[in-house]
Short mmCIF file of C-alpha atoms and ligand atoms in Angstrom, two decimals:
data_model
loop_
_atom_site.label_atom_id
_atom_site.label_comp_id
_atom_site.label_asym_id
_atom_site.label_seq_id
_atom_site.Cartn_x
_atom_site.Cartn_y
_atom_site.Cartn_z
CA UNK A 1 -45.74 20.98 -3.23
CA UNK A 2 -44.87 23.86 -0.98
CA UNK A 3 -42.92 23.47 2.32
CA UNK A 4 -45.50 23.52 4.77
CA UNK A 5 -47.51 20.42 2.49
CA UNK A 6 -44.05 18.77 3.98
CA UNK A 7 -44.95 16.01 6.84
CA UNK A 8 -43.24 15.84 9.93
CA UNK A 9 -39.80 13.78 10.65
CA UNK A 10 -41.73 11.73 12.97
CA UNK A 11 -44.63 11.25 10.34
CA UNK A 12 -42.65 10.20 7.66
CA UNK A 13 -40.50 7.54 9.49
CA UNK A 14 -43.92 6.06 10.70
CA UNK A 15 -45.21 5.51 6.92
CA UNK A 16 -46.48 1.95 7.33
CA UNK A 17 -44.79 1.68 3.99
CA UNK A 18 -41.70 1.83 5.85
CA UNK A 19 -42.90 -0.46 8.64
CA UNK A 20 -39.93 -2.95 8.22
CA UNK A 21 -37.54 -1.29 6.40
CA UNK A 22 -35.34 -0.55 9.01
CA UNK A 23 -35.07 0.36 12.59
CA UNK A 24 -36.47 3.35 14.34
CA UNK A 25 -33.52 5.21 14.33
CA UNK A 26 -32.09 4.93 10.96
CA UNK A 27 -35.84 5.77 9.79
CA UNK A 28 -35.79 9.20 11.68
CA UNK A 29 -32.37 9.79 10.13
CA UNK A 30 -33.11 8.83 6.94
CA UNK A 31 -36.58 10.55 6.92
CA UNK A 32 -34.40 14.16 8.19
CA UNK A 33 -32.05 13.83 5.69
CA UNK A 34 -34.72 12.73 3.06
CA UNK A 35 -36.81 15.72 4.30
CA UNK A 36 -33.84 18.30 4.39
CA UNK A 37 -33.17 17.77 0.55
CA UNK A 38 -36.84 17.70 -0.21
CA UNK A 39 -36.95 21.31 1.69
CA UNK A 40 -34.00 22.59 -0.57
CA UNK A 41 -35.44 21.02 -4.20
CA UNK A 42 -38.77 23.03 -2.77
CA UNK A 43 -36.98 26.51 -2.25
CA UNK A 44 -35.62 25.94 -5.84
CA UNK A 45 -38.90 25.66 -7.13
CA UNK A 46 -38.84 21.43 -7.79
CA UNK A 47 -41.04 18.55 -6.54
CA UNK A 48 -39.26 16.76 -4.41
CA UNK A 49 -41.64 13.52 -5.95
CA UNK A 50 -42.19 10.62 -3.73
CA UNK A 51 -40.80 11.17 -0.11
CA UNK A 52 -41.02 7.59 0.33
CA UNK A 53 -39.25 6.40 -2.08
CA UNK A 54 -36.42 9.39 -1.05
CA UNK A 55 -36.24 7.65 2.60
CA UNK A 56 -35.39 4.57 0.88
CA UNK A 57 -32.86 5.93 -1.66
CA UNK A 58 -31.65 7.34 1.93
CA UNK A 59 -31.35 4.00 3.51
CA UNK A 60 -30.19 2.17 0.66
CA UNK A 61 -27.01 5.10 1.10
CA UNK A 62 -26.53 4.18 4.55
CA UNK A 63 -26.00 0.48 3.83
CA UNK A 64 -23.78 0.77 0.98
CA UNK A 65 -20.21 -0.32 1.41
CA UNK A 66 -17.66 3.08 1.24
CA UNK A 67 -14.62 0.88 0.99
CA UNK A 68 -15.54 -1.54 -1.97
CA UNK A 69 -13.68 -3.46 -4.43
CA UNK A 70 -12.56 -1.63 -7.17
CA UNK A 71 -10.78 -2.37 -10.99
CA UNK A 72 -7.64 -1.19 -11.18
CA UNK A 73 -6.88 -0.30 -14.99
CA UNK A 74 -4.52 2.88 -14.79
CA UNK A 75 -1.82 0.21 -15.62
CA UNK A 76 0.18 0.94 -12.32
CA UNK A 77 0.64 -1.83 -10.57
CA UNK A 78 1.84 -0.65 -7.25
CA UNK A 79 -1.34 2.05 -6.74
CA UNK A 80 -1.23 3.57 -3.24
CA UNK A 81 -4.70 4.88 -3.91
CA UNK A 82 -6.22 1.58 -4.73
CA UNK A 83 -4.92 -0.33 -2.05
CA UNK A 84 -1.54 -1.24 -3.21
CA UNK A 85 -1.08 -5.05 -3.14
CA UNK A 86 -4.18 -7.70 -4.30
CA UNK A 87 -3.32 -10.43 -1.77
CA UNK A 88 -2.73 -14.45 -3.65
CA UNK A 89 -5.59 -16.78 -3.08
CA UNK A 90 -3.77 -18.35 -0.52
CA UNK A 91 -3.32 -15.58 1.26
CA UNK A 92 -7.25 -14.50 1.42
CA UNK A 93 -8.06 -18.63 2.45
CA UNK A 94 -5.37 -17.77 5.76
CA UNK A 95 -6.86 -14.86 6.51
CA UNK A 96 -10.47 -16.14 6.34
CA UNK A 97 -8.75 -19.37 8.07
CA UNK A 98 -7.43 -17.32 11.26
CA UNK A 99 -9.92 -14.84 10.87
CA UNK A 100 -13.33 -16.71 11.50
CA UNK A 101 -12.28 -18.43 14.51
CA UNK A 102 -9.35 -17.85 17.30
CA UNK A 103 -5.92 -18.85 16.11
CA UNK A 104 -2.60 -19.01 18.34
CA UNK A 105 -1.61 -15.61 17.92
CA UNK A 106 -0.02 -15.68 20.99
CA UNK A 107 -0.05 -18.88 22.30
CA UNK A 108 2.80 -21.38 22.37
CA UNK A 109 0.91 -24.35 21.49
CA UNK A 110 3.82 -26.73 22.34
CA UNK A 111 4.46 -25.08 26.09
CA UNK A 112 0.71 -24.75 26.93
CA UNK A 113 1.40 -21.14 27.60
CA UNK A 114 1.65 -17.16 26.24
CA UNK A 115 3.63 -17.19 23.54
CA UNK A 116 4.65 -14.03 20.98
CA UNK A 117 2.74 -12.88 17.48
CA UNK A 118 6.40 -12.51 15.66
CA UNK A 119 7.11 -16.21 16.66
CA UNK A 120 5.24 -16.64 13.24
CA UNK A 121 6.61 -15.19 10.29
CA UNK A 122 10.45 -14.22 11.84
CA UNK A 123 11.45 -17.84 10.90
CA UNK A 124 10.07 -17.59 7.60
CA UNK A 125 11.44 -14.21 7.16
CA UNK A 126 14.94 -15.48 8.41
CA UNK A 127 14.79 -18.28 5.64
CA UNK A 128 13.69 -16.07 2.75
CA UNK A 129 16.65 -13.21 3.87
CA UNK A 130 19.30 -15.23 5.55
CA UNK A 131 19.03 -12.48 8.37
CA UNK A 132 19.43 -13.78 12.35
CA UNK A 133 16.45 -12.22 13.39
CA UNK A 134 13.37 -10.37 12.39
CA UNK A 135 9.95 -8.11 13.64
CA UNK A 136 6.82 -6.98 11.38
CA UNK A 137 5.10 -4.18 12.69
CA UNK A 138 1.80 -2.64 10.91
CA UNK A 139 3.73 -0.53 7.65
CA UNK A 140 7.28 0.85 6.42
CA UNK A 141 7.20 3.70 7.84
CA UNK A 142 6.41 2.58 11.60
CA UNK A 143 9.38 0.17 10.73
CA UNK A 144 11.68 3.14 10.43
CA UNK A 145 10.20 5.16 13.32
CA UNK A 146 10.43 2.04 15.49
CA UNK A 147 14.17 0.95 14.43
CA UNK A 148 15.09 5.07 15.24
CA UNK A 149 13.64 5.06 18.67
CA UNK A 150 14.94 2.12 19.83
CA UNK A 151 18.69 2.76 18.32
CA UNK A 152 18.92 6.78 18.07
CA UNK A 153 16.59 8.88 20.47
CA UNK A 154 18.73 11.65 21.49
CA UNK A 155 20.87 10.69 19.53
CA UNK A 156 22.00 11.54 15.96
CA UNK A 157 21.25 9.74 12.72
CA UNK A 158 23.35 10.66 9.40
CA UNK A 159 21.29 10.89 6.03
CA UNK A 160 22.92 11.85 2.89
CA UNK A 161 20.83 14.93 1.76
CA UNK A 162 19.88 13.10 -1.59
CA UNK A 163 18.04 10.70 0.37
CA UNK A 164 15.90 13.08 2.59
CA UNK A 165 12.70 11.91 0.45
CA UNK A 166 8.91 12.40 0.76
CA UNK A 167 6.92 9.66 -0.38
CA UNK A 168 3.23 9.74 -1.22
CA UNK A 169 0.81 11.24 1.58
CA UNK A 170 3.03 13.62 2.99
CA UNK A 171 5.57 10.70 4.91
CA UNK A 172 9.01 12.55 5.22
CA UNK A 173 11.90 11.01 6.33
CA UNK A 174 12.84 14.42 8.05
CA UNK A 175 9.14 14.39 9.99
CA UNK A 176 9.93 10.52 11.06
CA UNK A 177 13.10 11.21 12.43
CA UNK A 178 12.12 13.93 14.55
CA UNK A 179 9.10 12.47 15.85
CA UNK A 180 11.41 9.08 16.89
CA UNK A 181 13.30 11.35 19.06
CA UNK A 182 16.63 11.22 16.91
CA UNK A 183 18.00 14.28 15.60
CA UNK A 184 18.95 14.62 12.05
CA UNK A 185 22.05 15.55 10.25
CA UNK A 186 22.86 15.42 7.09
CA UNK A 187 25.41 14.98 4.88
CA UNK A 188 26.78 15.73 1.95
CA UNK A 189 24.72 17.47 -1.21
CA UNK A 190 22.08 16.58 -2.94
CA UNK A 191 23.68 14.94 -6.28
CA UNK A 192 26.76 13.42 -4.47
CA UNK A 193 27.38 11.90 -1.50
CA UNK A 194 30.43 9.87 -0.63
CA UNK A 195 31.39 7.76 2.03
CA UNK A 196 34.20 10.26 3.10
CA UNK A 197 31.01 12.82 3.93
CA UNK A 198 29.75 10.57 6.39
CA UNK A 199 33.34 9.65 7.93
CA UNK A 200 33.65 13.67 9.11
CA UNK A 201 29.73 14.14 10.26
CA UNK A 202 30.68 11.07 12.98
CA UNK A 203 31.09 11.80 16.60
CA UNK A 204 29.94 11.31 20.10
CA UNK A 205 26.36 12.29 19.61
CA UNK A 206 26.41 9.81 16.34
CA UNK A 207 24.17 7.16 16.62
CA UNK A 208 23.39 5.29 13.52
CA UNK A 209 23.88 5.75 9.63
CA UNK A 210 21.04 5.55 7.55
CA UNK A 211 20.37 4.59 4.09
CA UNK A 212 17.24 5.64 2.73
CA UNK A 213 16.02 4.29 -0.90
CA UNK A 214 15.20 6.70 -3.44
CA UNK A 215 11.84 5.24 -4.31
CA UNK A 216 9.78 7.49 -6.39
CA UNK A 217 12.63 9.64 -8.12
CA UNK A 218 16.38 9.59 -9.20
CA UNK A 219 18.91 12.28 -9.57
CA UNK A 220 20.64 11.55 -13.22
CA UNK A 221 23.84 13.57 -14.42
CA UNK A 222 26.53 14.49 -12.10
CA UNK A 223 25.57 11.85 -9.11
CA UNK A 224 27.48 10.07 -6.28
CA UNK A 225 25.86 8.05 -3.28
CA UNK A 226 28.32 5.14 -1.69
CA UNK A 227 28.08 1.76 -2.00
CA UNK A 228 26.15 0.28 0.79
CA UNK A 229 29.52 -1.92 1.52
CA UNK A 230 31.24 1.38 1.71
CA UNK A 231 28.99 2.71 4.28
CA UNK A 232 29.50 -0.52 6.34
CA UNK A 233 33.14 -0.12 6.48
CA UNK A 234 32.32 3.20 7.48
CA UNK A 235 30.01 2.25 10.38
CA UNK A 236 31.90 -0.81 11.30
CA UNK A 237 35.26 1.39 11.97
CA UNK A 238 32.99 3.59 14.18
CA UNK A 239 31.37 0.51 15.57
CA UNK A 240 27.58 2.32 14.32
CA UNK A 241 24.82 -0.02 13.07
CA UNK A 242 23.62 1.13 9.69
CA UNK A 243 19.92 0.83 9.09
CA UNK A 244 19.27 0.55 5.53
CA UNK A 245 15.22 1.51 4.48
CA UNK A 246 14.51 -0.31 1.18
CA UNK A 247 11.34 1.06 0.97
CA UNK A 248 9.66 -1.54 -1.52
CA UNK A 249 12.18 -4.30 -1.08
CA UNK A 250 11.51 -7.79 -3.13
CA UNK A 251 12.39 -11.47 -2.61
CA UNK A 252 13.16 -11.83 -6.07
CA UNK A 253 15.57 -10.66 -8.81
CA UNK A 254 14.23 -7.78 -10.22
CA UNK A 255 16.13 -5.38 -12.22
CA UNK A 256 18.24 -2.97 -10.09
CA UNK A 257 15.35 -3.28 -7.05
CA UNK A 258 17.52 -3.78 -4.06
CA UNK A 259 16.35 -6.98 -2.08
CA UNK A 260 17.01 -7.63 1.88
CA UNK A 261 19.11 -10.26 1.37
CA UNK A 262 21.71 -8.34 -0.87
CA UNK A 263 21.30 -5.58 2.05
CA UNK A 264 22.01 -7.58 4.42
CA UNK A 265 24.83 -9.63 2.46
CA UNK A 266 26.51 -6.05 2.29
CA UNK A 267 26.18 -5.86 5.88
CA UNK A 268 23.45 -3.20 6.84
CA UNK A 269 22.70 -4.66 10.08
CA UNK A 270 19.10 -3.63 10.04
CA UNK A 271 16.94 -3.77 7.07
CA UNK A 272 13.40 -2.39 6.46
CA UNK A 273 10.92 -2.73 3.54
CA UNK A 274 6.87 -2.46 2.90
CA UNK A 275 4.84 -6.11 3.23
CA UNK A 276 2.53 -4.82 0.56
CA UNK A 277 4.68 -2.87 -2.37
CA UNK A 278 6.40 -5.32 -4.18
CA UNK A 279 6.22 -8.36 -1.79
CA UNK A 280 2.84 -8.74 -2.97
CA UNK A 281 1.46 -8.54 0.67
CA UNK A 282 -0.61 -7.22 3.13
CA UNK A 283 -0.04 -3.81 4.77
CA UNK A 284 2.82 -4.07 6.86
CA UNK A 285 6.81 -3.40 7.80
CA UNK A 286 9.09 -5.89 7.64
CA UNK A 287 12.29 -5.83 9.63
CA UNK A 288 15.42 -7.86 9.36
CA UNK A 289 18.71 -8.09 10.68
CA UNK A 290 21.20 -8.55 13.72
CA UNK A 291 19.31 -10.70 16.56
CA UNK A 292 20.96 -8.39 19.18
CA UNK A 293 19.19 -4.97 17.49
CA UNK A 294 15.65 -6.89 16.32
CA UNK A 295 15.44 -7.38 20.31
CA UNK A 296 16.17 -3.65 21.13
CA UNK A 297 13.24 -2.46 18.93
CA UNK A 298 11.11 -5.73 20.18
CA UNK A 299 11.35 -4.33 23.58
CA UNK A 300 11.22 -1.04 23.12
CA UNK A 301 7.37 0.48 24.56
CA UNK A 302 6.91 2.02 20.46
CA UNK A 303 6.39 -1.78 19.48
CA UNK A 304 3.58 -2.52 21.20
CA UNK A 305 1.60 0.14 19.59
CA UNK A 306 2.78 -0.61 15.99
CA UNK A 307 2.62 -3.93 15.66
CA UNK A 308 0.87 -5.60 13.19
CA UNK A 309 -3.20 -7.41 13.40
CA UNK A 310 -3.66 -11.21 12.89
CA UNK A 311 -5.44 -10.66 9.93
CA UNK A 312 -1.98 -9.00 8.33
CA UNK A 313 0.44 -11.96 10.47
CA UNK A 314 -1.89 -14.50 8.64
CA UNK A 315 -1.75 -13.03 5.10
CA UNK A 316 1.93 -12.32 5.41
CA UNK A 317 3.38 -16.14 6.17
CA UNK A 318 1.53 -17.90 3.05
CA UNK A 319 2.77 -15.09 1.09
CA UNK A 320 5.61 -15.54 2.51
CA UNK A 321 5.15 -18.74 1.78
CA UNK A 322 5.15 -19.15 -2.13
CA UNK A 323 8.58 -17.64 -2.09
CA UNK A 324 9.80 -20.96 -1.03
CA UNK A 325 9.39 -22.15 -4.52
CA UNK A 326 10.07 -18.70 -6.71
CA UNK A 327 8.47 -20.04 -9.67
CA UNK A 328 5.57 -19.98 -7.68
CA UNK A 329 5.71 -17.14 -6.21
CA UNK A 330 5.89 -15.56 -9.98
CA UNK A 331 2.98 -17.58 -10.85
CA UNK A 332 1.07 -17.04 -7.66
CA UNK A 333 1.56 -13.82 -6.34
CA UNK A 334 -0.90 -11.13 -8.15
CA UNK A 335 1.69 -7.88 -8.43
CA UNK A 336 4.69 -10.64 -9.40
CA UNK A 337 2.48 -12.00 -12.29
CA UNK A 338 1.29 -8.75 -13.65
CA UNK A 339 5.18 -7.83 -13.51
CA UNK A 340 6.26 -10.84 -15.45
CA UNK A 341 3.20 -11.12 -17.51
CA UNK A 342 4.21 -11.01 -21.39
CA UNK A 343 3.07 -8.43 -23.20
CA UNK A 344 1.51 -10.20 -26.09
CA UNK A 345 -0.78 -11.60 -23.14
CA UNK A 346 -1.64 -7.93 -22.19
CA UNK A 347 -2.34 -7.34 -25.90
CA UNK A 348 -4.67 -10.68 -26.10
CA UNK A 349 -6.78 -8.80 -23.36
CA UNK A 350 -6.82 -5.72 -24.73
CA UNK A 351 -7.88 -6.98 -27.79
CA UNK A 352 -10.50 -9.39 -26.47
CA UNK A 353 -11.96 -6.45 -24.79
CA UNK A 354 -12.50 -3.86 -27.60
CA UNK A 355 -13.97 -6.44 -29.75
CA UNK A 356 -16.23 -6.88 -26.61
CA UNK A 357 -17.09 -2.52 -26.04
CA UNK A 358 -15.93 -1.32 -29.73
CA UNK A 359 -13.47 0.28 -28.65
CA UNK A 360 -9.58 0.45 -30.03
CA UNK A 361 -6.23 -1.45 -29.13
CA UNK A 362 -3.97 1.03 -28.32
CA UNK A 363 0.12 0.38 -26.94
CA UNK A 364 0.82 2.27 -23.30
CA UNK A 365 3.29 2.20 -20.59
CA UNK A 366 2.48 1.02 -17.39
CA UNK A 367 4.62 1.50 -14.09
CA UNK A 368 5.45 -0.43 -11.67
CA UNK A 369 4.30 1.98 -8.80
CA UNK A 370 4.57 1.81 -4.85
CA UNK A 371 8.26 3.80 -5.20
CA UNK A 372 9.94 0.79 -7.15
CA UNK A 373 11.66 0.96 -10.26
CA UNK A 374 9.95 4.12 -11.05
CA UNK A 375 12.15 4.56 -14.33
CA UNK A 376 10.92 1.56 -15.55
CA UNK A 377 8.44 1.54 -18.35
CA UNK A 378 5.96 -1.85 -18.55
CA UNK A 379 5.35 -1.80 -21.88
CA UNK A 380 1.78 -2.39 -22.32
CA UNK A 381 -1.80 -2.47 -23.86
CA UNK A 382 -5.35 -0.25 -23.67
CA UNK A 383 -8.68 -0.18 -24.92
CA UNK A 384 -9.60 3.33 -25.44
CA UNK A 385 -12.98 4.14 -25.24
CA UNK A 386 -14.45 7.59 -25.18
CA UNK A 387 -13.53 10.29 -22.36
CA UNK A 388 -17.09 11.14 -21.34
CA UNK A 389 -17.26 7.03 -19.80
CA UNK A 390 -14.19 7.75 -17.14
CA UNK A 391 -16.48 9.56 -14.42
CA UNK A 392 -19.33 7.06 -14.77
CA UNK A 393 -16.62 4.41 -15.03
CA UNK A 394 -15.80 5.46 -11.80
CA UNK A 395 -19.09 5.86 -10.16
CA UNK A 396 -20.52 2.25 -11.45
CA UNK A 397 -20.34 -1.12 -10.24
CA UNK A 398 -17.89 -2.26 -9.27
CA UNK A 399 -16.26 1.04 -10.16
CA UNK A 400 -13.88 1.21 -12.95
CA UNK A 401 -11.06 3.37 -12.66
CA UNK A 402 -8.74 4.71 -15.92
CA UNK A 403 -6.74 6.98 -17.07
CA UNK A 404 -7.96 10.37 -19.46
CA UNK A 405 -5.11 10.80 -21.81
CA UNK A 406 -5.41 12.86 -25.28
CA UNK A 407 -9.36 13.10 -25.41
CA UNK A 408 -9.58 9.13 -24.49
CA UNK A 409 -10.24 6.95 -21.55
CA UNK A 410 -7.85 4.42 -21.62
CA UNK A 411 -8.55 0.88 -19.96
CA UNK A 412 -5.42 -0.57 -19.34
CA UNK A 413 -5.09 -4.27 -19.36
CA UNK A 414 -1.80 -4.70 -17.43
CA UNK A 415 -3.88 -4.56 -14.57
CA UNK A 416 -6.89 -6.08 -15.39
CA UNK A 417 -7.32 -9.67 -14.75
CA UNK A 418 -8.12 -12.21 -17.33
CA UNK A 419 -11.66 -13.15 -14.98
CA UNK A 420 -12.16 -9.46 -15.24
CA UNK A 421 -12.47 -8.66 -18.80
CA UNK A 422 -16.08 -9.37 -18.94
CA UNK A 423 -16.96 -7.31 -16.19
CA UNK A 424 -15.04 -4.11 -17.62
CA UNK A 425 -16.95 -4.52 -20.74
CA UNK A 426 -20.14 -5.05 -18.57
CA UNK A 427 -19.28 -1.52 -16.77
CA UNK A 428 -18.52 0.19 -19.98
CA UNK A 429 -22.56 -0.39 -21.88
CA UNK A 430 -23.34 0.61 -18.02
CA UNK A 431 -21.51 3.77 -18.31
CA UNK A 432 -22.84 4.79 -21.28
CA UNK A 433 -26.15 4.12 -21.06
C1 LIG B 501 7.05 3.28 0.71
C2 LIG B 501 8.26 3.68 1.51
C3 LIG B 501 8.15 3.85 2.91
C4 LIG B 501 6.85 3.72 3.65
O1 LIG B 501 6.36 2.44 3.58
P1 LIG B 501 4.84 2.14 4.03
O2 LIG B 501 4.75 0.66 4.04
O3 LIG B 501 3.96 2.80 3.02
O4 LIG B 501 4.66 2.75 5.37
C5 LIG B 501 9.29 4.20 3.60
N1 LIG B 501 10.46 4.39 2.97
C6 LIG B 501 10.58 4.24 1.63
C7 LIG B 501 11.93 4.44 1.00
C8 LIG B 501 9.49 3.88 0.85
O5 LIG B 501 9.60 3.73 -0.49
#
């Protein structure tokens, strides 16, 4: 075929072939696009085969979901990159609840009248924290930027400088500060920090102190940072709130993972932490403290443009809700039980699945992810299959995605799911085929 055998745009969409495979429009586009590639594969000296058929490889493109569900078996629990959080069953049957019809989002059903979206989950929130008030707005970091305009613009905030972190995607706690409107200054050095540092930094311009987790690294050796009491006492003598940013933050006992009601119990007066590290949640920021401060940043104009959808309100309270009963929650919430999950059971998988693909058991670490407990090792179990299957892994579906380590793809079964074993194995004879 040579380029002027090509038919026209126009032509091409009107193959009767076509008739009622889509509308006019998406058959012009398809048949350009279609028509542009054929053009290329021509130049190159190829056949560019059926045009037909490449209009409906085209439109089949077009239709295909870009944000699909996808197998998580790099063993990290917590994976920014695949969506952090899966949400528990009875979160998904609340959203699809609220979702599919209107809900009272902001209706006081008892008055007749407008009512407020935080009316929902703050007394929940206040239960599960033992704080006096509390807000949700859409993430973490808009929880920070909200609870720094409202209490600091213009105003300084004091940071020890081995808390001035950067977590994943570029989100500095520098960059937030500025763009709240507070200024920062910092105190103290990297590796040690002590309450005394903070004590000289105060004066008239001082507005709050702020404690930022360390998240996704710690400083070993020669290290200091102050008690969260101590930095109370501090504030308290200066009469300055201190804002304390968990990052992950967890409702449960979990190692050394700071929770908001130890925060608060030390008495940060405002506490913030992520609804979907590990909470086990939707996307969203949860704040919690003194009633008199939660109503500063609830009024304050930033609110209104960060708070969070009904779809993330709904899937928040019954999350929420299985902490109630924290055996439960364990058994209930997806990132608690692949936490908890023994490791024999993680073996079981792994095993059950190379019998299934051929390929061998091997022991791995998995993490924990999402800036928590990033010291902590999972101990855990693969099936490694060969290192050419990771990219169509990837690329099947649904797609697979693993880690390449020492010449071997390794599927990790911390964070597979029992129900998805056999779908792994499926993708696997796909990928190699
Ligand atoms: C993760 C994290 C944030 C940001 O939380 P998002 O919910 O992702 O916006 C802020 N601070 C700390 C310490 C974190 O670990």
């Amino acid at each position: 075929m040579e380029l002027r055998d090509l038919p026209s745009v126009d032509e091409l969409a009107g193959d009767g072939r076509l008739a009622h495979a889509a509308s006019r429009p998406l058959l012009v586009s398809a048949a350009r696009s279609a028509l542009a590639r054929a053009r290329e594969e021509i130049k190159a000296g190829a056949d560019p085969g059926d045009l037909v058929g490449r209009v409906e490889l085209e439109l089949a493109a077009t239709r295909e979901a870009r944000l699909r569900r996808t197998i998580n078996a790099t063993g990290v629990i917590i994976h920014t990159n695949l969506g952090r959080a899966p949400l528990a069953q009875e979160a998904l049957e609340r959203v699809r609840a609220v979702a599919a019809g209107y809900s009272n989002l902001e209706y006081d059903l008892g008055e007749g009248g407008r009512g407020s979206r935080q009316d929902h989950v703050a007394p929940i929130l206040r239960r599960l924290t033992g704080a006096e008030a509390a807000l949700v707005v859409n993430n973490n970091a808009a929880a920070v930027l909200l609870a720094l305009a409202a209490l600091a613009e213009g105003r300084e905030v004091l940071v020890s400088r081995g808390e001035l972190i950067e977590i994943g995607d570029g989100f500095r706690i520098p960059d937030v500060l500025a763009r709240s409107g507070a200024r920062l200054r910092e105190v103290g050095t990297t590796n040690r920090t002590r309450a005394a540092d903070y004590e000289r930094a105060i004066g008239p311009e001082t507005a709050l102190l702020l404690r930022v987790h360390q998240s996704n690294f710690r400083v070993v050796g020669f290290t200091e940072q102050p008690r969260l009491a101590e930095l109370v006492r501090v504030g308290r003598a200066h009469g300055l709130p201190v804002v304390d940013d968990l990052g992950s933050g967890v409702l449960v006992e979990l190692e050394d993972e700071p929770s908001a009601r130890d925060a608060l119990a030390a008495g940060a007066d405002l506490v913030c932490f992520s609804g979907d590290k590990l909470l086990g949640g939707p996307q969203a920021g949860i704040i919690v403290g003194r009633g008199e401060l939660v109503e500063r940043l609830r009024r304050h104009p930033l609110q209104r443009a960060l708070r969070a959808d009904k779809l993330t309100l709904a899937a928040l309270e019954a999350t929420l809700a299985l902490y109630l009963e924290p055996e439960s929650a364990a058994r209930r919430i997806p990132v608690l039980r692949m936490l908890v999950e023994p490791v024999e059971a993680v073996e079981a998988r792994a095993e059950r699945l190379s019998a299934i693909v051929g390929g061998e058991v091997e022991q791995t670490v998995g993490r924990v992810g999402g800036g928590a407990l990033p010291l902590a090792e999972l101990p855990s179990f693969a099936c490694a299959v060969e290192e050419e299957l990771a990219e169509p892994l990837r690329r099947g579906e649904p797609p697979v995605v693993a880690l390449v380590r020492d010449g071997r793809c390794l599927l990790d079964c911390r964070t597979i799911a029992d129900s998805e074993v056999d779908e792994v194995a499926s993708a696997v004879t796909a990928a190699r085929e």
